[in-house]
Every structure is written in C-alpha cells, then in structure tokens.
Short mmCIF file of C-alpha atoms and ligand atoms in Angstrom, two decimals:
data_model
loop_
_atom_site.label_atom_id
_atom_site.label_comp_id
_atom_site.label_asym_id
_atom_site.label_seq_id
_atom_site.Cartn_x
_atom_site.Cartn_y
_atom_site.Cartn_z
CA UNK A 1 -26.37 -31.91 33.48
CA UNK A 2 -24.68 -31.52 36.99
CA UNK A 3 -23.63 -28.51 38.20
CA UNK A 4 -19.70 -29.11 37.78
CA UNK A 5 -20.63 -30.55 34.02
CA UNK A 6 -22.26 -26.86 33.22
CA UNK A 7 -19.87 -24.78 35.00
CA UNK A 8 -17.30 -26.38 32.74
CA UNK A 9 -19.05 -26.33 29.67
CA UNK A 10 -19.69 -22.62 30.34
CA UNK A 11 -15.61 -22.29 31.50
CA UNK A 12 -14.70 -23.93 27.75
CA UNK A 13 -17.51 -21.84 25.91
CA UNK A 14 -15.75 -18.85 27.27
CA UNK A 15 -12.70 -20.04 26.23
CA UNK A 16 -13.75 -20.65 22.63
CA UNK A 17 -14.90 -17.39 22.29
CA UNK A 18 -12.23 -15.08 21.38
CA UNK A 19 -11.50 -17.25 18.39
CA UNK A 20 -14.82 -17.49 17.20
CA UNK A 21 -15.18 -13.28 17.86
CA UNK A 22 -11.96 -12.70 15.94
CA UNK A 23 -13.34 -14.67 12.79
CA UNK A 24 -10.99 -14.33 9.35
CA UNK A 25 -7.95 -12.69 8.93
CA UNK A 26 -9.23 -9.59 6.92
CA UNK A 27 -6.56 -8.35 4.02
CA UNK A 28 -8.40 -4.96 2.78
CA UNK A 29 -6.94 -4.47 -0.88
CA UNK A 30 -7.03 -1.69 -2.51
CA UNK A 31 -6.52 -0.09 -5.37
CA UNK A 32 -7.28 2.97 -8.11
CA UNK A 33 -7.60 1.29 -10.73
CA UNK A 34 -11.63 -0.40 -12.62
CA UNK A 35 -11.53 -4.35 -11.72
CA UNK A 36 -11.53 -4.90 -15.82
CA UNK A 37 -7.56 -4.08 -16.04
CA UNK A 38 -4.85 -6.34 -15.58
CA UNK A 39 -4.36 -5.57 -12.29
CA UNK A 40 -7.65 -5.50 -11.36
CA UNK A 41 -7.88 -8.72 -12.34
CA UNK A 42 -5.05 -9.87 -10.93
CA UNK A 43 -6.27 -8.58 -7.29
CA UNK A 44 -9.73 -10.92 -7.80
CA UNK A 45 -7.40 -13.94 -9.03
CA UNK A 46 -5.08 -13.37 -5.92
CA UNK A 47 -8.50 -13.20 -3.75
CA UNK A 48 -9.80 -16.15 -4.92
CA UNK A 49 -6.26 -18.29 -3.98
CA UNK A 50 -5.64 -17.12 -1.07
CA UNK A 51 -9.49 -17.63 0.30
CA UNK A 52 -9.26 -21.14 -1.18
CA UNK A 53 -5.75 -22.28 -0.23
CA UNK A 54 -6.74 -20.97 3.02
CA UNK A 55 -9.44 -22.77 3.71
CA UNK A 56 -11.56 -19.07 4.61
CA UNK A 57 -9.03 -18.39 7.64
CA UNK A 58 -8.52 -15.05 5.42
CA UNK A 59 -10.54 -12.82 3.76
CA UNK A 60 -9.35 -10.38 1.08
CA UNK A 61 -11.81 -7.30 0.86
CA UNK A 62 -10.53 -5.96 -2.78
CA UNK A 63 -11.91 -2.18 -3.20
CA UNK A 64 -11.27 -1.15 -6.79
CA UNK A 65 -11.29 2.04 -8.82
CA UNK A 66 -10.38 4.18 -5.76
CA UNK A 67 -13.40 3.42 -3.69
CA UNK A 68 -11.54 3.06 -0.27
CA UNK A 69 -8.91 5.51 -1.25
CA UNK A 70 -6.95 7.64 -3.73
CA UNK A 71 -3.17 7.33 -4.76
CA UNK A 72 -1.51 8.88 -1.64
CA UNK A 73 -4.35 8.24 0.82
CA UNK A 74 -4.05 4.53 0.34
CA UNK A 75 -0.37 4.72 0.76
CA UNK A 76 -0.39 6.71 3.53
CA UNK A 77 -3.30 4.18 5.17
CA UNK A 78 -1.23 0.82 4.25
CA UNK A 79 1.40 2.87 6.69
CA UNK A 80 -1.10 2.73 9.67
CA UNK A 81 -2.42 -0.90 8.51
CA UNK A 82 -5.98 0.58 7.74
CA UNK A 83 -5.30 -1.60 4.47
CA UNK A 84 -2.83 -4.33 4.54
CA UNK A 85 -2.27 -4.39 0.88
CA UNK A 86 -1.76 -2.02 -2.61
CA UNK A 87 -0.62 -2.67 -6.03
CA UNK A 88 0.35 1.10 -6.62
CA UNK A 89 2.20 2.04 -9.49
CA UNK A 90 6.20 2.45 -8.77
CA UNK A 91 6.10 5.60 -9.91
CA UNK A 92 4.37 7.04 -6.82
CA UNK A 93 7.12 5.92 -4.09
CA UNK A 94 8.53 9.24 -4.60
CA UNK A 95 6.15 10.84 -2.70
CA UNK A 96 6.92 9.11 0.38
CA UNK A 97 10.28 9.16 -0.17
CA UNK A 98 11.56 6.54 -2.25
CA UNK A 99 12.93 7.90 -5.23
CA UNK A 100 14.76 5.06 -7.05
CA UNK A 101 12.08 3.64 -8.02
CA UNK A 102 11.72 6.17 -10.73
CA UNK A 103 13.97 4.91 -12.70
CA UNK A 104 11.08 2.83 -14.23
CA UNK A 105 9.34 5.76 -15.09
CA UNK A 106 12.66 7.37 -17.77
CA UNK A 107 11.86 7.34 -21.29
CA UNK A 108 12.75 4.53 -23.42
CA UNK A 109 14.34 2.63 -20.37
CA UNK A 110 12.39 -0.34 -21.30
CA UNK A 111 12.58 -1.60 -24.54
CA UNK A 112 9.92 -4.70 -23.87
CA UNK A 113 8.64 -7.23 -21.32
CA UNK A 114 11.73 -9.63 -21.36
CA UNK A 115 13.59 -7.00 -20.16
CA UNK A 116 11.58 -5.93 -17.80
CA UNK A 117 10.77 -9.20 -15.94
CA UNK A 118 15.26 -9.66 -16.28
CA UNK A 119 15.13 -6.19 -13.85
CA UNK A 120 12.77 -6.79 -11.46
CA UNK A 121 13.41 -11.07 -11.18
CA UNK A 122 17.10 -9.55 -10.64
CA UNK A 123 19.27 -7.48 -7.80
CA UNK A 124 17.67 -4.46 -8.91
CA UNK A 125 14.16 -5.87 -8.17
CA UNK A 126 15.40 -6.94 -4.74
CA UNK A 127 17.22 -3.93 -3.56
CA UNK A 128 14.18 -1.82 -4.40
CA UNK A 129 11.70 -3.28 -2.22
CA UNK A 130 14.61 -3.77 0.91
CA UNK A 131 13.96 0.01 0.60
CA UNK A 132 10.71 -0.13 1.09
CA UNK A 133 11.40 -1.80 4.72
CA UNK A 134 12.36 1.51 6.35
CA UNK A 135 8.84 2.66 5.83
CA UNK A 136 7.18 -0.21 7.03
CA UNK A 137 5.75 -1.70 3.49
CA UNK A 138 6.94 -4.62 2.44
CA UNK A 139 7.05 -5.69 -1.19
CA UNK A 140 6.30 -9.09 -2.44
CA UNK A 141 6.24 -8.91 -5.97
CA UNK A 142 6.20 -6.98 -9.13
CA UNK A 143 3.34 -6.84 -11.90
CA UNK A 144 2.95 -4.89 -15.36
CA UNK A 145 0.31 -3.00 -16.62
CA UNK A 146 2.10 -2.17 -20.23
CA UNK A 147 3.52 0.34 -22.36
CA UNK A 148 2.55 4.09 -21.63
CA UNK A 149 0.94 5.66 -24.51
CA UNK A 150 0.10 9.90 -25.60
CA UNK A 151 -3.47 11.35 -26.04
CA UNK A 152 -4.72 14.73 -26.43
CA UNK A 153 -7.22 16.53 -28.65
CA UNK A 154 -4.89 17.64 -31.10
CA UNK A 155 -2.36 14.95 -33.45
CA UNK A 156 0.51 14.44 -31.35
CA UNK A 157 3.00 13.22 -34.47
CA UNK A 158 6.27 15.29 -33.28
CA UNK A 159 7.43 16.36 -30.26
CA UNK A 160 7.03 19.90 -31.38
CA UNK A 161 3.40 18.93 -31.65
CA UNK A 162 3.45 18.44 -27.51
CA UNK A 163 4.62 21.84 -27.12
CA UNK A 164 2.54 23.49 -24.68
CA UNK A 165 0.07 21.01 -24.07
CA UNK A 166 -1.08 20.84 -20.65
CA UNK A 167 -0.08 17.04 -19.50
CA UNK A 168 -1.86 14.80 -16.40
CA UNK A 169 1.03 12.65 -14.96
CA UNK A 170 1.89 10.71 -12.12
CA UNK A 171 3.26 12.14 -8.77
CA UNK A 172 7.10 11.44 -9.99
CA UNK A 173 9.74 13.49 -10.72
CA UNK A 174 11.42 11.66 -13.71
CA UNK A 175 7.98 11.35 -15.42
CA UNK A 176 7.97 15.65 -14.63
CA UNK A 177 11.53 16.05 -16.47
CA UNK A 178 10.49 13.48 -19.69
CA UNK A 179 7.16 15.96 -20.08
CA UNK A 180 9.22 18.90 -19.94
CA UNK A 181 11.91 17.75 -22.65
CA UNK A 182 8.91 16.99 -24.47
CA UNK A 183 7.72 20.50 -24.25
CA UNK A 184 5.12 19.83 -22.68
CA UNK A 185 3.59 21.63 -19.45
CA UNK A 186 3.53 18.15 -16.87
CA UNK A 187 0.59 18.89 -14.42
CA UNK A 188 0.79 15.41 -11.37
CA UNK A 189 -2.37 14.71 -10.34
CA UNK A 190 -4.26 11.32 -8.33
CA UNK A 191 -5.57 9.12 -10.58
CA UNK A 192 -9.01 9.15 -9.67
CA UNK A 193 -8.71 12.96 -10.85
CA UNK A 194 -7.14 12.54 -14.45
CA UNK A 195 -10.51 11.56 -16.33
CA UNK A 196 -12.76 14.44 -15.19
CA UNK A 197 -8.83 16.94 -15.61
CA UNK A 198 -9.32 16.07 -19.04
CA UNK A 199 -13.34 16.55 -19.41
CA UNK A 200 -12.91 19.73 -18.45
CA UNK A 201 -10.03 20.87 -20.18
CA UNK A 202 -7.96 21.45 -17.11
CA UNK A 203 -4.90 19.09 -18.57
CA UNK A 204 -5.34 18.82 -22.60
CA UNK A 205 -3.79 15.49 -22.97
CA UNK A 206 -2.46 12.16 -20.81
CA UNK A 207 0.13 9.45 -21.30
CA UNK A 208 -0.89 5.93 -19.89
CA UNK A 209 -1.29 2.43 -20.78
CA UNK A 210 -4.39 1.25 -22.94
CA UNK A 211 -6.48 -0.95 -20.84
CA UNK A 212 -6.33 2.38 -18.32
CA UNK A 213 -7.12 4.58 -20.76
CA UNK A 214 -10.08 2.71 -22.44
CA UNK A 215 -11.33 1.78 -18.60
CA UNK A 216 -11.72 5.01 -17.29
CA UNK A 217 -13.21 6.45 -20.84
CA UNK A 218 -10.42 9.03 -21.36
CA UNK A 219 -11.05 8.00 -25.25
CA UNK A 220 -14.28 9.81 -24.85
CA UNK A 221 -12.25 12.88 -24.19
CA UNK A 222 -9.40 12.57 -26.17
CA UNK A 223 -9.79 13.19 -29.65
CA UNK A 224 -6.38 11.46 -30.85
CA UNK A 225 -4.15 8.75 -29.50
CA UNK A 226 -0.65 8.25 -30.26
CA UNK A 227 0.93 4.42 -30.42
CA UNK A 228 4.43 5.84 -28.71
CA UNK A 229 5.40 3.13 -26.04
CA UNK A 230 7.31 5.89 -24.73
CA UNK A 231 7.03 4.67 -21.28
CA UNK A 232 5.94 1.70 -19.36
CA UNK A 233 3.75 1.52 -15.94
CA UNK A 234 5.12 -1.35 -13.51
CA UNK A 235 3.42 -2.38 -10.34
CA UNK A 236 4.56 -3.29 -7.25
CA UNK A 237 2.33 -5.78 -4.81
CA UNK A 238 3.05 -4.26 -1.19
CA UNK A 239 1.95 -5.24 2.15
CA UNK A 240 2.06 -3.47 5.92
CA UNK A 241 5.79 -5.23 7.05
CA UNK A 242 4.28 -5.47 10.22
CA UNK A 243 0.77 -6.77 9.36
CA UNK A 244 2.97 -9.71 7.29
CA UNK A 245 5.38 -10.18 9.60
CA UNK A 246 2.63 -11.02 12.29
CA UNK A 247 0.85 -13.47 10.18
CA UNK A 248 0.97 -17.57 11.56
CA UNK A 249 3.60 -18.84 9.53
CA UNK A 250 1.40 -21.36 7.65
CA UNK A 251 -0.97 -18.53 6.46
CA UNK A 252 1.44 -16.65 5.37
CA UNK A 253 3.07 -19.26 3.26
CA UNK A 254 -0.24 -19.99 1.65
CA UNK A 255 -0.55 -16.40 0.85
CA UNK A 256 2.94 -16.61 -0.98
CA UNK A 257 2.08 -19.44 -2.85
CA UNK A 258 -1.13 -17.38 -3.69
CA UNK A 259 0.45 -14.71 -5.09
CA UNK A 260 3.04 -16.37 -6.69
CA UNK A 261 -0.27 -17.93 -8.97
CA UNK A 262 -2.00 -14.68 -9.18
CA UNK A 263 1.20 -13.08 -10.40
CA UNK A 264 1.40 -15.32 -13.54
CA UNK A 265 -1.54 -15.37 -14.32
CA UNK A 266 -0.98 -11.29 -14.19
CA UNK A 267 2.06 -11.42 -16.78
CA UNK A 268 0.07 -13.94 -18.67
CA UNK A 269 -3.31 -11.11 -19.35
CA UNK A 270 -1.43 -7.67 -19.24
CA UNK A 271 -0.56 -8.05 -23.09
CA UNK A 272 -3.68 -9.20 -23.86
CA UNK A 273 -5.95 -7.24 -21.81
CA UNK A 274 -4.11 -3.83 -23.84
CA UNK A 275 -4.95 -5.21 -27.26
CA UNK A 276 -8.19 -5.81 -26.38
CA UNK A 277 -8.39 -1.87 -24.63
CA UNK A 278 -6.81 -0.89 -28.59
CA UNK A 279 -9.48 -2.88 -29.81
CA UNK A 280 -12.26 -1.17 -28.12
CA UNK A 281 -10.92 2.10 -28.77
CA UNK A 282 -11.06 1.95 -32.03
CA UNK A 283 -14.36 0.44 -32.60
CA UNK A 284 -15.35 3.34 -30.04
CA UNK A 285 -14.61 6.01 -33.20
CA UNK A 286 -13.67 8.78 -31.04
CA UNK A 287 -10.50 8.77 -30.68
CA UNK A 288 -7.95 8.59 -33.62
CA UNK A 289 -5.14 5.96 -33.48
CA UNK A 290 -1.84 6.91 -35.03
CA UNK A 291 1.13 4.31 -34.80
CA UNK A 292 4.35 6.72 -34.30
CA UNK A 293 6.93 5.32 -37.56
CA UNK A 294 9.94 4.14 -36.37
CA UNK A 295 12.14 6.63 -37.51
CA UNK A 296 10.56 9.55 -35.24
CA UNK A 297 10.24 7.14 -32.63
CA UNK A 298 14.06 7.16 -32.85
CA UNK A 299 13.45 11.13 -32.81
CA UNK A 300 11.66 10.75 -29.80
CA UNK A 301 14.26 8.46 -28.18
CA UNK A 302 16.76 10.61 -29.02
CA UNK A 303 15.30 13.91 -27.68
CA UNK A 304 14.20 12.06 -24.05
CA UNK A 305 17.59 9.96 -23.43
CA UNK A 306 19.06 13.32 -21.75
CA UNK A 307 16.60 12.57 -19.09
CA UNK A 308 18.23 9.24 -18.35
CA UNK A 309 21.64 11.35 -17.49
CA UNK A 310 19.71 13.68 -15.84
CA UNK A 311 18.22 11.52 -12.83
CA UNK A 312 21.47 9.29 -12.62
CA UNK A 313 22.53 10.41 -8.79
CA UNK A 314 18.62 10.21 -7.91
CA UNK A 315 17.76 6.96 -9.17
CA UNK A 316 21.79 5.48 -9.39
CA UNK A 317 24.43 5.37 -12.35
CA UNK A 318 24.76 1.13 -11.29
CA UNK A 319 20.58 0.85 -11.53
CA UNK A 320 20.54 2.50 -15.09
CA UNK A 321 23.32 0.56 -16.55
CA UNK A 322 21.40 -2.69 -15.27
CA UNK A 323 18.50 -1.76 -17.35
CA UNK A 324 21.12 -1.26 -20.87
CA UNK A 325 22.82 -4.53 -19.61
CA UNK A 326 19.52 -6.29 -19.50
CA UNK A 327 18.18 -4.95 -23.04
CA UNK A 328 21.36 -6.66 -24.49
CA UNK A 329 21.00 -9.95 -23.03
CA UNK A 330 18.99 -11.36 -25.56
C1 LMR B 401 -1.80 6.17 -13.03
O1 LMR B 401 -1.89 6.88 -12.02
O2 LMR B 401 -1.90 6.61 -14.18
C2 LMR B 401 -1.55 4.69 -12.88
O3 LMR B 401 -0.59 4.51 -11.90
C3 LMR B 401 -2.79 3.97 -12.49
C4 LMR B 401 -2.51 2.50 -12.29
O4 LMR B 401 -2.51 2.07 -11.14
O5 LMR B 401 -2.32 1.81 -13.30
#
C-alpha cells in the first residue's frame, strides 16, 4: 500500500469510528412489576418488535420487578433520561403533579373494558398525556392490567367489615378518599414495599388486580380475597419527550409501529393472564375466594359514588361525565 493509500484508509477508519463506538440506540425499560403479568409481558413483546423491525439499530434493556428502580425513582429518572421508558400505573402521576389522571383510580368509574378502551382511544385519552408534555414525558399509549380486587386476613363481605383495617395503596389521592369511605385506614406505599407491608403486618390488607397479587405472593399472606372489581389499574406507556423527539425519524416510526403490536397483543392477554392468577390462587389453598353478590356490590357502589363528587374540580366535572357517557354507549 502507498503511503497516500494508508493515510486515507487510516483518515476513513477514523471517520467510521464514532458510529461504530456509539453502537445501538439503548431504550432502558423499566418497570415494578414480575415479567409474568400482562405488562410484563407486554414490555418483552414490545422488545422483541422493535429489535426486529429495527434491524438491531435499538436495543431495549427491559428491567422488571423493580430491579433498576422503584415507583417514584423510575419516574423521577425517565425525567433526567436515565431510562427512556415506563409503563407506570396512572395512578402515580399525582405525585409529580398530574392529578387528573386520578380519575381512573374513583370507585366504580369503570364498569368494564369496552368502556375503558372508549376513554382512553377518545379526547380524554389525548388530553391526558398533552399534560404529560410540561414535564417532559411523553405518552404513547395506554395498557390495562384489570379490575382491582380486596384482600386481608379477615372476610371482607361488607364495608363495615373494612373498618379499621390498615390498607397498602397507591401514591394517589382519589384511591386515599375511596379507602377512607370504606373505613378503612389507606396507608400509600411503593410497590416493591406492599408484599413484605403485609408479611409483617404493617398494612393488614391490599386492593390490586389478580395477576399482581398472585405474582408477588401476597396470597401467601392474605388469608381471604374478595372478588369486588371495585377498581381498575390502567397503564400508561411513557417515554423521555426529549429522548423521542431526538430519535431519526425512521426509527422512531418503527418503534410506533412496534408498540402499536405490542399494545394488542397487551389488551389481547390482560383478561386472560387474571383468570389464570384466580386460577392459581385458588389451587394455592391459602387464600379464600369470596365473589361479592351483586346486591352489596350495589351497597358498595352506592357508599363510594360520593367520592366521584368529591374529586370533581381535581380531576374535572367534563372528564367524569365522559366516563358515564361512555358506560352508556353500548
Ligand atoms: C401497584 O402499585 O399496585 C401497581 O401500580 C403495580 C403495577 O404496576 O401494576
């Protein structure tokens, strides 16, 4: 080789380099939940598309169960793009400020999944995550766990059978005022926290979806489990606005299309995945199942809907009655 050959052989080396130093796009993905849930699932499917579709230009790093961080930590890190994606629970937007979202946390509010999907597909689905923008997440779609359940170590078959009882909850204000009309004592904690709170007696009881429940063994230390569907846990897929924003056009379509797949196929295993969670828990035996009869679920309704009033200038008069007008568009 001459000289001038191997100096510019060298020059476009060099010049190569930075790309081949940067390597993947990295998307770190967490969230608090075990990878056998529905979303959990979800954030492996949306991994595998997006690698794939890709072409391994991106990587998505998906750290389960808490691992990277807990509730508040890993919003507070998708903030300062130390992860570039969450699938948190609505319910704990209040925290950093965004209460409206809690309106998905009243009792009764949602009836079932039709519903649901006719909320967040809608205006009111929209205008949430636009206020999201403000804090510099960005939210790209919505996904369901399932209907919120109650467990303690004592029958819960009327509300007067709450009264007292020390309850784990999630950091939101709504979900604070439905405990308390319950009678119950609400105590918010992360998470990560709730299974080992009710171990050791420091909350006597928990209200969450199945497949959570039966993944992080609370039936182990909850003697009895009431079917109530009081209460419904929705998700919401969120990215850094900036880290998004940033992203070559092409990728970031691919990652749409992605999610768009992984989001399906999470609507299509939540149900699914939480009758399998019932399944387990009763062929675990230690935990006893009690389906709550329609008319005190009505009793129950009744009691909580006071709570819907309540929150009406925090979460919006306009965003409630979307929810009623949606349950009667069959
Ligand atoms: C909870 O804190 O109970 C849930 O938000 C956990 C989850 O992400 O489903």
């Amino acid at each position: 080789m001459t000289m001038n050959r191997l100096l510019c052989a060298i020059a476009l080396a060099m010049l190569a380099l930075p790309a081949l130093a940067q390597g993947p796009i990295v998307i770190k993905f967490s969230h608090v939940v075990a990878p056998d849930t529905p979303k959990g699932k979800a954030a492996l499917k949306f991994k595998a598309l997006a690698e794939a579709r890709t072409k391994g230009a991106v990587k998505v790093e998906v750290y389960p169960n808490s691992q990277l961080a807990k509730d508040q930590e890993e919003m507070g890190a998708l903030q300062l793009n130390a992860v570039q994606m969450l699938a948190p629970s609505v319910s704990k937007f209040g925290p950093i400020g965004v209460r409206e979202f809690e309106v998905f946390d009243l009792p009764y509010i949602i009836p079932d999944r039709a519903t649901l999907y006719r909320v967040t597909e809608g205006e009111v689905g929209r205008k949430l995550f636009a206020k999201l923008e403000a804090k510099g997440i960005k939210g790209l779609a919505y996904w369901d766990n399932g209907f919120k359940h109650m467990s303690a170590n004592r029958p819960l078959r009327r509300l007067s059978d709450l009264r007292g009882l020390k309850v784990r909850i999630q950091s939101s204000k709504v979900l604070e005022a439905q405990m308390k009309a319950m009678g119950a004592i609400p105590r918010a904690m992360a998470f990560s926290e709730a299974y080992t709170a009710l171990q050791q007696g420091v909350v006597d009881g928990t209200e969450n979806t199945l497949s959570n429940m039966y993944t992080q063994k609370m039936h182990e230390v909850q003697k009895h489990l009431t079917l109530s569907e009081h209460g419904y846990i929705l998700y919401a897929v969120i990215v850094n606005k900036k880290f998004w924003d940033g992203l070559p056009p092409h990728i970031r379509s691919e990652l749409e299309a992605a999610l768009e797949e992984a989001t399906k196929y999470e609507h299509d295993i939540a149900r699914q995945e939480n009758e399998a969670a019932l399944a387990a828990i009763k062929a675990a035996k230690t935990t006893e199942v009690y389906v709550l009869p329609q008319d005190e679920r009505s009793r129950w309704r009744e009691a909580l809907l006071p709570v819907h009033r309540k929150f009406e200038g925090t979460v919006g008069k306009d965003t409630i009655a979307a929810f009623y007008a949606a349950a009667n568009q069959k």
